[in-house]
PDB file of C-alpha atoms in Angstrom:
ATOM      1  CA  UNK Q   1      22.692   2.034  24.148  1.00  0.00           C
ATOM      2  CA  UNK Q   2      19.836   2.710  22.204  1.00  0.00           C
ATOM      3  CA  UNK Q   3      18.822   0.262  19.115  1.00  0.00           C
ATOM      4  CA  UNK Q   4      18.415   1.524  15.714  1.00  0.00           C
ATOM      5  CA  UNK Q   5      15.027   1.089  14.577  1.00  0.00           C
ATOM      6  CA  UNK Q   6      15.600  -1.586  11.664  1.00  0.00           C
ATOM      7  CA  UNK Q   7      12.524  -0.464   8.942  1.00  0.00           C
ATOM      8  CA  UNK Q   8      11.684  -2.614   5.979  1.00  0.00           C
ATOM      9  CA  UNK Q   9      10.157  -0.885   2.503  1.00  0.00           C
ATOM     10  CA  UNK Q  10       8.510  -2.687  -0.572  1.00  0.00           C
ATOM     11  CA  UNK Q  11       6.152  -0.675  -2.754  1.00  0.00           C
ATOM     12  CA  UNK Q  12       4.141  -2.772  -5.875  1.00  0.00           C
ATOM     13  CA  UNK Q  13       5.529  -0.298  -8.755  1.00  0.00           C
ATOM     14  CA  UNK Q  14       9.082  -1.765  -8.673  1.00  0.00           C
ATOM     15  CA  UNK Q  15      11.911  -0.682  -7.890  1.00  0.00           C
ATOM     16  CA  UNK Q  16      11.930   2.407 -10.680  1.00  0.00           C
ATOM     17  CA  UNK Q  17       9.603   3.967  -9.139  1.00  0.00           C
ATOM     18  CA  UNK Q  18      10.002   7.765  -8.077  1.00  0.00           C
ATOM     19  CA  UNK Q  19       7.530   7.241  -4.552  1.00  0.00           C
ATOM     20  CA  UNK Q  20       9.717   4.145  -3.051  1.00  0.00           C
ATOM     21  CA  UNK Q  21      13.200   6.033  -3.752  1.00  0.00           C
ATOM     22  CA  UNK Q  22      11.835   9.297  -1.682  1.00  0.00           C
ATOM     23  CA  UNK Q  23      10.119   7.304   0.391  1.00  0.00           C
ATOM     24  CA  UNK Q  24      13.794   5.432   1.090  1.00  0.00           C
ATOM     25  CA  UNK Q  25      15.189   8.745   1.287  1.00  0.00           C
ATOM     26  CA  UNK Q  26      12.694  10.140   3.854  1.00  0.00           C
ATOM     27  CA  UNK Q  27      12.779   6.660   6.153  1.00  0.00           C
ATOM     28  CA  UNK Q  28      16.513   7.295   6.382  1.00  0.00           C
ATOM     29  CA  UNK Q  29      16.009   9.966   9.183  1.00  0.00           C
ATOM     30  CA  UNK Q  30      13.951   7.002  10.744  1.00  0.00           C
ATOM     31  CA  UNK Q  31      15.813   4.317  11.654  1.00  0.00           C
ATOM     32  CA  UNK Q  32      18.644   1.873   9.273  1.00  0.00           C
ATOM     33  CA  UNK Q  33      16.335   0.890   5.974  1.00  0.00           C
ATOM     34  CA  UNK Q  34      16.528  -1.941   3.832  1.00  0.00           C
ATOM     35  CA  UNK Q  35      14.722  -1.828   0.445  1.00  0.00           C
ATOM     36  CA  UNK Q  36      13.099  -5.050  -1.072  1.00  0.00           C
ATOM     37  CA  UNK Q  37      11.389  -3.921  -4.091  1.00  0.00           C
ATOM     38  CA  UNK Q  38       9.703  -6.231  -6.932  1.00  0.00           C
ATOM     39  CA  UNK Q  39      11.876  -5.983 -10.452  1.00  0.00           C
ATOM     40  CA  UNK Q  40       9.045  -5.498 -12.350  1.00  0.00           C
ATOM     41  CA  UNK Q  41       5.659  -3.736 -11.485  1.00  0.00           C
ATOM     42  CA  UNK Q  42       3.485  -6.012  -9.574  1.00  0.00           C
ATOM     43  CA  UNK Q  43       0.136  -3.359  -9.432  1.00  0.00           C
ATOM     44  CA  UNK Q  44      -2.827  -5.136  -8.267  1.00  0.00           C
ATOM     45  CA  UNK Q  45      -1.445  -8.718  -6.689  1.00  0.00           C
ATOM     46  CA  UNK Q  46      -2.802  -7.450  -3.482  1.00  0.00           C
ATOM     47  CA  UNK Q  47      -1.428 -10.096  -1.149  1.00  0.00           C
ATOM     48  CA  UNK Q  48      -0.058 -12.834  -3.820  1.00  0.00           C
ATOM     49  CA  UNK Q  49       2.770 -15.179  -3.483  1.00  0.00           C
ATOM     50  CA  UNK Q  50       4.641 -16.624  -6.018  1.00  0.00           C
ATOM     51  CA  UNK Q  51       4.369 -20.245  -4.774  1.00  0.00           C
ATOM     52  CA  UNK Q  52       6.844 -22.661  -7.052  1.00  0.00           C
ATOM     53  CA  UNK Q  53       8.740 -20.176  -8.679  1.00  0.00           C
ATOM     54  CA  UNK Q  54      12.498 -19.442  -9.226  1.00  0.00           C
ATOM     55  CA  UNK Q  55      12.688 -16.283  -8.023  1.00  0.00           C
ATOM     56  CA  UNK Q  56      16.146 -13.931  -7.639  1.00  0.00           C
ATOM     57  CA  UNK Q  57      17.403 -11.162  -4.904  1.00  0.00           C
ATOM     58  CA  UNK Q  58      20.054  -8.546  -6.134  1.00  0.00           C
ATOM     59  CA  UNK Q  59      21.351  -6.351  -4.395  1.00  0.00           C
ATOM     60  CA  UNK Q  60      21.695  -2.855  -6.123  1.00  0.00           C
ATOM     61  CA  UNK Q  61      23.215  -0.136  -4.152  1.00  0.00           C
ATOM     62  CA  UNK Q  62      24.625  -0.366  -0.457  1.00  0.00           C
ATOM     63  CA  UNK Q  63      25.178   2.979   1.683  1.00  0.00           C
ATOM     64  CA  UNK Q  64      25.501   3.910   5.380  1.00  0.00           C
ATOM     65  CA  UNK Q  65      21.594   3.505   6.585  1.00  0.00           C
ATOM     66  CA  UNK Q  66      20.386   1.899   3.360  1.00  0.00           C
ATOM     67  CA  UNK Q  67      20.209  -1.036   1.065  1.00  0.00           C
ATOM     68  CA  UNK Q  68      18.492  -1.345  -1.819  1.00  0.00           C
ATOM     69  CA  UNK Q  69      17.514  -4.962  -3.253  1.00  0.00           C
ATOM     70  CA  UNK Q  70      15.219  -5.757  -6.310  1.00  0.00           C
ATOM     71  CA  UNK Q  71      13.475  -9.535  -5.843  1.00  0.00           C
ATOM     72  CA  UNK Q  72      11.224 -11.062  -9.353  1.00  0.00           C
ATOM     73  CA  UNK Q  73       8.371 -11.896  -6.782  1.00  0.00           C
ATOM     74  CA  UNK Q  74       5.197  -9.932  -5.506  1.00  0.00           C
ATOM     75  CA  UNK Q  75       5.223  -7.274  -2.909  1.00  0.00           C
ATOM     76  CA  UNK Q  76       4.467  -9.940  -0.249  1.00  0.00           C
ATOM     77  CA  UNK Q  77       6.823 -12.029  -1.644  1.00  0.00           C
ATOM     78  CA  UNK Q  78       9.459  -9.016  -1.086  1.00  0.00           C
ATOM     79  CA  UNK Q  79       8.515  -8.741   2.078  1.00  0.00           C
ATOM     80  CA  UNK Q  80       9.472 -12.550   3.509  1.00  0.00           C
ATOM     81  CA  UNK Q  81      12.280 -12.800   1.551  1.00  0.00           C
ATOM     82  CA  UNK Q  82      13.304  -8.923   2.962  1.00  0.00           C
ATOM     83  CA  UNK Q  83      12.783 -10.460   6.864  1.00  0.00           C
ATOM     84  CA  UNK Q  84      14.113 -13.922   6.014  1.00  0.00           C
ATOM     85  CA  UNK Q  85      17.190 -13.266   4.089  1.00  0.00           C
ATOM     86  CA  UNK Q  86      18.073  -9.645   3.898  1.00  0.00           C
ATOM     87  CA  UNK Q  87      17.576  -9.418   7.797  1.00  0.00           C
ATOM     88  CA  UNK Q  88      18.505 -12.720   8.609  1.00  0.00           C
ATOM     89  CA  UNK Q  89      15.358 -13.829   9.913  1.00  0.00           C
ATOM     90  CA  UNK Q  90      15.281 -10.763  12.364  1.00  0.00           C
ATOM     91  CA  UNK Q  91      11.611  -8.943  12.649  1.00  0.00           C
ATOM     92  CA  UNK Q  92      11.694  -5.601  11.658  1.00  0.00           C
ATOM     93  CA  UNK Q  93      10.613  -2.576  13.750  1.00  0.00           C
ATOM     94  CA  UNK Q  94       8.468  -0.432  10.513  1.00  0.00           C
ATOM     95  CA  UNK Q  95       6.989  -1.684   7.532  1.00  0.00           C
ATOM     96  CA  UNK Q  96       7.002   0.621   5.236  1.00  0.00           C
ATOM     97  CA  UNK Q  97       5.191   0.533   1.646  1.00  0.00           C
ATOM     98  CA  UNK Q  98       5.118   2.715  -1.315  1.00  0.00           C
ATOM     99  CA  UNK Q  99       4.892   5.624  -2.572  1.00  0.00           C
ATOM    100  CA  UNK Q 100       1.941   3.812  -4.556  1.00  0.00           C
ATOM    101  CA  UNK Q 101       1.979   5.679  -8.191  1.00  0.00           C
ATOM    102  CA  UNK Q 102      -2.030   5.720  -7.824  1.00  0.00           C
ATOM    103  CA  UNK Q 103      -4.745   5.813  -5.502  1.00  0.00           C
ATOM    104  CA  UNK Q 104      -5.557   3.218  -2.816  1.00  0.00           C
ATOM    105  CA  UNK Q 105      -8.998   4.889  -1.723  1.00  0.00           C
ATOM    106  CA  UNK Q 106     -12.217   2.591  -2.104  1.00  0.00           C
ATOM    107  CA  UNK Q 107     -12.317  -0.537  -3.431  1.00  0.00           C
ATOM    108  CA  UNK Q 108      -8.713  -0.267  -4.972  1.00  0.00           C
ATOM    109  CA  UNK Q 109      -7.402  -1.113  -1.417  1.00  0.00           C
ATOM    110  CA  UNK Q 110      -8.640  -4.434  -1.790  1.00  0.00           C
ATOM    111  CA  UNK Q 111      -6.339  -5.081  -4.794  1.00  0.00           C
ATOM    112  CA  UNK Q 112      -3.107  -2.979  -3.964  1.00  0.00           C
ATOM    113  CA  UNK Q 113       0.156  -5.103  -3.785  1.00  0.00           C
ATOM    114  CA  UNK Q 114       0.963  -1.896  -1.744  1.00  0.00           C
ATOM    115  CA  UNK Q 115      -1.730  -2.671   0.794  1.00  0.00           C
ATOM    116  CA  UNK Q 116      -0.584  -6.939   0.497  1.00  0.00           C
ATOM    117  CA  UNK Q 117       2.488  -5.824   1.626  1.00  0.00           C
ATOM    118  CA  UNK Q 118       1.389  -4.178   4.748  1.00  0.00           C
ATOM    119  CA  UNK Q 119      -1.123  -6.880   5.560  1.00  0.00           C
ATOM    120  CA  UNK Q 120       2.026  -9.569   5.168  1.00  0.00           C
ATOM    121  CA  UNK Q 121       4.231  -6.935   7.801  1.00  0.00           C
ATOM    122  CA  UNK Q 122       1.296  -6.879   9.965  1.00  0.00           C
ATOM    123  CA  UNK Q 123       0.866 -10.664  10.246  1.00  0.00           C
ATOM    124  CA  UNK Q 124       4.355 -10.324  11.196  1.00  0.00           C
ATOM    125  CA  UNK Q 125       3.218  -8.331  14.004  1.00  0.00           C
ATOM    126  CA  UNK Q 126       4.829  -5.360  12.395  1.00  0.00           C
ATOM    127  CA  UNK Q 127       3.792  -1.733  12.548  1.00  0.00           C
ATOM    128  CA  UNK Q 128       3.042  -1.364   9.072  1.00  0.00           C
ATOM    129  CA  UNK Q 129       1.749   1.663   7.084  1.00  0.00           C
ATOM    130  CA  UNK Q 130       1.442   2.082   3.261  1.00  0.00           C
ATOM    131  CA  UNK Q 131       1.216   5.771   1.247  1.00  0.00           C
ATOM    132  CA  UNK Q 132      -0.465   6.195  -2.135  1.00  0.00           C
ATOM    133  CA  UNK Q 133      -0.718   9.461  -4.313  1.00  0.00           C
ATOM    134  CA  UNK Q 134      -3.712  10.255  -6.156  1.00  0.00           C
ATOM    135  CA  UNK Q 135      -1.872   9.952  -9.598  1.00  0.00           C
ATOM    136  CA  UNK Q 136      -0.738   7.550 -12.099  1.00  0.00           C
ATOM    137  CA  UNK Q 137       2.527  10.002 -13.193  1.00  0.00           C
ATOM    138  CA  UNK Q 138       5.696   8.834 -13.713  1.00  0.00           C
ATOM    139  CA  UNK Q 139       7.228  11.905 -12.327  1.00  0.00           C
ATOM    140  CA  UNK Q 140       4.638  13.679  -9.070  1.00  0.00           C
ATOM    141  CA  UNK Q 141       4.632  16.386  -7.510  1.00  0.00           C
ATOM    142  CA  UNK Q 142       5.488  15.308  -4.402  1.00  0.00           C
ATOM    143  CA  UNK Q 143       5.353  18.736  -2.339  1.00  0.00           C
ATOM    144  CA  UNK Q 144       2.529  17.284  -0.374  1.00  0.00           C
ATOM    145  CA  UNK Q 145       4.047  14.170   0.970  1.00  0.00           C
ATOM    146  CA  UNK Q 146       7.420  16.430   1.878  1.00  0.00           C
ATOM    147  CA  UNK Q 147       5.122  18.681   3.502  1.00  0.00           C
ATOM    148  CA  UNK Q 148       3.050  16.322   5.710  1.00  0.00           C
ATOM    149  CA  UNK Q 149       4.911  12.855   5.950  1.00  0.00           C
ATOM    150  CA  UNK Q 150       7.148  13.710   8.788  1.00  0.00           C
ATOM    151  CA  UNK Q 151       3.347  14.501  10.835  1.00  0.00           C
ATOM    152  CA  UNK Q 152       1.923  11.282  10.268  1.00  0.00           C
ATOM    153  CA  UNK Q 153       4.770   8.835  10.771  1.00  0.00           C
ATOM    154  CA  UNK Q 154       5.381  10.808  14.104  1.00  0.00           C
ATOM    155  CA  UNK Q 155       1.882  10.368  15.431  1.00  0.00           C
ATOM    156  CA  UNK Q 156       2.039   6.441  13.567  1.00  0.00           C
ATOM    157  CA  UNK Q 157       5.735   5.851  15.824  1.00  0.00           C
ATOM    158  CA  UNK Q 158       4.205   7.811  18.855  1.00  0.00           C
ATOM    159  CA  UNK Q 159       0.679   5.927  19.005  1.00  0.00           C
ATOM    160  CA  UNK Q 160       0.470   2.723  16.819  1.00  0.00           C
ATOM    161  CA  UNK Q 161      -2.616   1.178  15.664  1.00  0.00           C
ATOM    162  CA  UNK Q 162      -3.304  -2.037  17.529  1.00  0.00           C
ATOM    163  CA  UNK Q 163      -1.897  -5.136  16.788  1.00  0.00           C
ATOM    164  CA  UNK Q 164      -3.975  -6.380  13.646  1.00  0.00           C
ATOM    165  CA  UNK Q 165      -4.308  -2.929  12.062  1.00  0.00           C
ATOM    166  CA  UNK Q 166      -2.440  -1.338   9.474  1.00  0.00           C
ATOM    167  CA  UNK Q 167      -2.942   1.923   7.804  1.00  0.00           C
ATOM    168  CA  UNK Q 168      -3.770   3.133   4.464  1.00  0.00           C
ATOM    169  CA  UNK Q 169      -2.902   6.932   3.701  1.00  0.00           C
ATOM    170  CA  UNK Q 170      -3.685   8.655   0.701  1.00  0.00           C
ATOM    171  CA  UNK Q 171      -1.960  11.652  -0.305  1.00  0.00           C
ATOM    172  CA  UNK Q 172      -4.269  14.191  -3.087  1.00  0.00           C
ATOM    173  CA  UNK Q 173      -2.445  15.117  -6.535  1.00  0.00           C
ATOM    174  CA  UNK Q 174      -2.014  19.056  -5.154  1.00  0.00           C
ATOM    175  CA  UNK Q 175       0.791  20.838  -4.223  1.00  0.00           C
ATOM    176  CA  UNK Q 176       1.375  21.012  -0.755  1.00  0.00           C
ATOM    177  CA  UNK Q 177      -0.301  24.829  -0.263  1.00  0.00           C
ATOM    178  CA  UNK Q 178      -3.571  23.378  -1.581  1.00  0.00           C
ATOM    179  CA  UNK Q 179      -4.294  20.368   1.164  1.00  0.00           C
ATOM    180  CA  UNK Q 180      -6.901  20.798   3.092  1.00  0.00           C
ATOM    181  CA  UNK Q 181      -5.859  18.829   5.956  1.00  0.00           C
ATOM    182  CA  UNK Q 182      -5.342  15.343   7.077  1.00  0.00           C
ATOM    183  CA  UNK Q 183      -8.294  13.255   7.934  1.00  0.00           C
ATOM    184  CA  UNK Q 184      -8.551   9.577   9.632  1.00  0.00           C
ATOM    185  CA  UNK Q 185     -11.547   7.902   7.413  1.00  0.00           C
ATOM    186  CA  UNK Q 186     -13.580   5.289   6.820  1.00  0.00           C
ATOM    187  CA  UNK Q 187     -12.808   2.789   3.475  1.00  0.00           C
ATOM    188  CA  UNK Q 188     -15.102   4.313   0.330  1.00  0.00           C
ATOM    189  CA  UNK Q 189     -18.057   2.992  -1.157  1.00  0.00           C
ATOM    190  CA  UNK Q 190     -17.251   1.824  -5.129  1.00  0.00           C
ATOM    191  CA  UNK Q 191     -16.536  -0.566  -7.681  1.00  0.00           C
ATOM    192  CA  UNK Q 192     -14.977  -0.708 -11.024  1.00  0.00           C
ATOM    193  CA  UNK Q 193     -17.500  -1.456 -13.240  1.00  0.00           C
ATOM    194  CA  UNK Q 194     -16.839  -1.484 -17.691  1.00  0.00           C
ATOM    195  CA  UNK Q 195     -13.449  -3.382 -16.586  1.00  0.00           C
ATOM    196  CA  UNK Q 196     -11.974  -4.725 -19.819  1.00  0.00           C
ATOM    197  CA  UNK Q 197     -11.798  -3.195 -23.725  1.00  0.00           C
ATOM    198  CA  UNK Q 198     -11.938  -5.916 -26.624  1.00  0.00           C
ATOM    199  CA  UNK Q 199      -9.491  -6.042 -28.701  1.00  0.00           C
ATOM    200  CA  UNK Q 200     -10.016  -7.344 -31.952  1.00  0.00           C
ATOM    201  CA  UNK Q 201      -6.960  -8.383 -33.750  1.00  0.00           C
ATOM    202  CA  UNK Q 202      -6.614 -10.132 -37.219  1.00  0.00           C
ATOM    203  CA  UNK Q 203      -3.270 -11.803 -36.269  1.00  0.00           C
ATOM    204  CA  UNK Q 204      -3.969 -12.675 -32.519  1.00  0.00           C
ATOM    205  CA  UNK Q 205      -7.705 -12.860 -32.102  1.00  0.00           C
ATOM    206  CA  UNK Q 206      -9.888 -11.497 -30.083  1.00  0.00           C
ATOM    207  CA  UNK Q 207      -8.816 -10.424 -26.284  1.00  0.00           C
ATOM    208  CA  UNK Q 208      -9.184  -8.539 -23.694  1.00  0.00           C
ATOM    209  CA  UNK Q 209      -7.563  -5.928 -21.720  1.00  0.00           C
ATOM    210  CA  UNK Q 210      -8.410  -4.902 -18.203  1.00  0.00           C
ATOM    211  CA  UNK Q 211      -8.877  -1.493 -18.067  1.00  0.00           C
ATOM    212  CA  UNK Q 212     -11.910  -0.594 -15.396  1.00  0.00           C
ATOM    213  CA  UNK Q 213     -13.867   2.971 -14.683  1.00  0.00           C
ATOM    214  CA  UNK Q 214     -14.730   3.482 -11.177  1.00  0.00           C
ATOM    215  CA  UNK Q 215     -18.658   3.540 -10.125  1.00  0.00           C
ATOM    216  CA  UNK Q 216     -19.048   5.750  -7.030  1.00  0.00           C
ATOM    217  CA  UNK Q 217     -21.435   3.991  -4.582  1.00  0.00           C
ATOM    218  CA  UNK Q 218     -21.256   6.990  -1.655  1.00  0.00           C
ATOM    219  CA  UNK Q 219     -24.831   8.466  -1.578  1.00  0.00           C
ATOM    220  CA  UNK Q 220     -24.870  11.785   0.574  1.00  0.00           C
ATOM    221  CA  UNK Q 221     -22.163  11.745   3.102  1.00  0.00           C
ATOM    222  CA  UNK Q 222     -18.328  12.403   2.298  1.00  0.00           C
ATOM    223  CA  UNK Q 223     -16.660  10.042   4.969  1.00  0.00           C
ATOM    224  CA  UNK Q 224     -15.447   7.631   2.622  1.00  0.00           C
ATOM    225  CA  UNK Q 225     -11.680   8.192   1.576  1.00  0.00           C
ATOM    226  CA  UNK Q 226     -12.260   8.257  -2.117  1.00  0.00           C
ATOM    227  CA  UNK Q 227     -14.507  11.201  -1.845  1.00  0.00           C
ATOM    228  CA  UNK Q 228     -12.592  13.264   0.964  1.00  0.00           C
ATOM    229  CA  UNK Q 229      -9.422  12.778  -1.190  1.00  0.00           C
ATOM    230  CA  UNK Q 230     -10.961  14.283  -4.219  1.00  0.00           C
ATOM    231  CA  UNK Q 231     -11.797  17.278  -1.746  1.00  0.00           C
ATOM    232  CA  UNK Q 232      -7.953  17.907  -0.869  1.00  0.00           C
ATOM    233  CA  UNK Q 233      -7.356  16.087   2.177  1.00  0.00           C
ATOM    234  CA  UNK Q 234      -4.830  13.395   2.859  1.00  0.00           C
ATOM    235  CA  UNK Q 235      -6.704  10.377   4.313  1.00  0.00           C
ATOM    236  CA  UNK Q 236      -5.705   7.859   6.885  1.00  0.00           C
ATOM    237  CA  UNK Q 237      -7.889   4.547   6.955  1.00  0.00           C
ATOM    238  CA  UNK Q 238      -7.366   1.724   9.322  1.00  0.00           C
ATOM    239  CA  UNK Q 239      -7.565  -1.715   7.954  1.00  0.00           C
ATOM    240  CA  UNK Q 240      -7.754  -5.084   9.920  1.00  0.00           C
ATOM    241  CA  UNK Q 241      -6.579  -8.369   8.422  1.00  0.00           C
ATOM    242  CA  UNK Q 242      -8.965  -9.908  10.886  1.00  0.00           C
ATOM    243  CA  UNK Q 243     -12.101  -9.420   8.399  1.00  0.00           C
ATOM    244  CA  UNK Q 244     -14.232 -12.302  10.456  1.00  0.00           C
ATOM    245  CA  UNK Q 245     -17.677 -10.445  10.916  1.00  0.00           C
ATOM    246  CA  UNK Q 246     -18.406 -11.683  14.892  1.00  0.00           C
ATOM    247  CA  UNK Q 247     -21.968 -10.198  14.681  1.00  0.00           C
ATOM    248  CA  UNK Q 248     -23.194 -12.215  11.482  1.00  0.00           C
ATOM    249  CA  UNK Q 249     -21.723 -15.379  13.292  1.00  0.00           C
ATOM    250  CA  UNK Q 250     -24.001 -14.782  16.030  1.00  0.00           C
ATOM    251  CA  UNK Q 251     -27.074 -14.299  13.663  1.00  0.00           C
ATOM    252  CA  UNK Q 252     -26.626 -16.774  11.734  1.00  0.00           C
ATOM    253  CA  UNK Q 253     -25.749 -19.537  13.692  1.00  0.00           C
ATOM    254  CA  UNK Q 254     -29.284 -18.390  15.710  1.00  0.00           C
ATOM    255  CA  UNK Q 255     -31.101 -18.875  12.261  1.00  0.00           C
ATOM    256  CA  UNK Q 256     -29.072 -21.538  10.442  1.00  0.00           C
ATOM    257  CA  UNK Q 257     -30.622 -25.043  10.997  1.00  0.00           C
ATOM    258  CA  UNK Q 258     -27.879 -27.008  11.429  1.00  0.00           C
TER     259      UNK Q 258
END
């Protein structure tokens, strides 16, 4: 008899979110899902834990094929506890993270609780792949991720990335008639730069919020994901959690006098 893929979800806008309840509802046709979603938004805690803190699983709604929990830690944090105590300690076969309310291109993948969550799933050894949409909406058009989706986790169930890798796919803000295509690519070139307003406040005194505008760093070519999403295409970027570079050990431990 043939097992039924087990698939894990987490996303890093909580459990409100439009993308991870589609995203739920698409995963369904996958294999039996169980949800483990932060209670609040948890944007930016790339890989965070919440180390000596009380935190609290509920579970929320219970179907045939799906469960739906809400936990008050990070997105890594959702994703133990989702392995550990929602699956009794039993590996999933798919992690699956999102639909990130904003983009993950560039530099932004460095900070995405989306992204932390698939890093966590693939220290796990865990196929793990995250999805982003170019937009900070509450409410998307999702017409593009309908369309294409059911293509790329195909080709992700059929071929795998190696163990190590995860993938980072990035879905335009168009309407499904107006993508140009899907494209593997490499990480963009960019940082936020202007990252905080002051706030000057009678009552409070001074502070700051982090707000951030993004400084493009590409020169001529378009590979980078940032740029080729901007262009209409969907991009798929392999990541490695393994970030060691072997050449520079080699160099410098030829020129290091020590």
């Amino acid at each position: 008899m043939k097992k039924t893929r087990k698939i894990l979800i987490t996303n890093d806008d909580s459990i409100n979110a439009e993308g991870i309840n589609l995203l739920a509802e698409i995963m369904k046709n996958y294999g039996e899902v169980t949800v483990v979603a932060p209670l609040l938004p948890q944007s930016g805690k790339s890989a965070a834990l919440s180390l000596g803190q009380k935190l609290f699983l509920n579970k929320i709604h219970e179907e045939e094929g799906l469960r739906k929990f809400t936990f008050t830690g990070t997105p890594v944090d959702c994703i133990k506890i989702g392995i550990n105590e929602c699956l009794s300690g039993e590996v999933p076969d798919l992690i699956v993270s999102g639909i990130n309310h904003g983009s993950n291109c560039s530099v932004a993948s460095l900070y995405s609780g989306t992204l932390g969550a698939c890093i966590e799933g693939t220290i796990y050894g865990v196929p793990s792949i995250g999805f982003s949409i170019n937009t900070h909406s509450t409410s998307p058009d999702f017409s593009c991720v309908i369309k294409y989706i059911d293509t790329i986790l195909q080709n992700f169930l059929d071929n795998p990335p190696v163990p190590g890798i995860y993938l980072n796919v990035n879905f335009p803000d168009l309407p499904a008639e107006k993508i140009a295509g899907i494209k593997f690519a490499r990480r963009g070139k960019g940082m936020w730069v202007k990252e905080f307003d002051t706030i000057e406040d009678p009552e409070n005194g001074k502070h700051f919020v982090m707000t951030g505008h993004f400084h493009n760093l590409e020169e001529v070519e378009n590979l980078g994901d940032h740029k080729l999403v901007k262009q209409g295409y969907i991009t798929i970027v392999p990541h490695k959690i393994d970030n060691t570079d072997y050449s520079e050990i080699e160099r410098l431990s030829g020129s290091w006098k020590i």
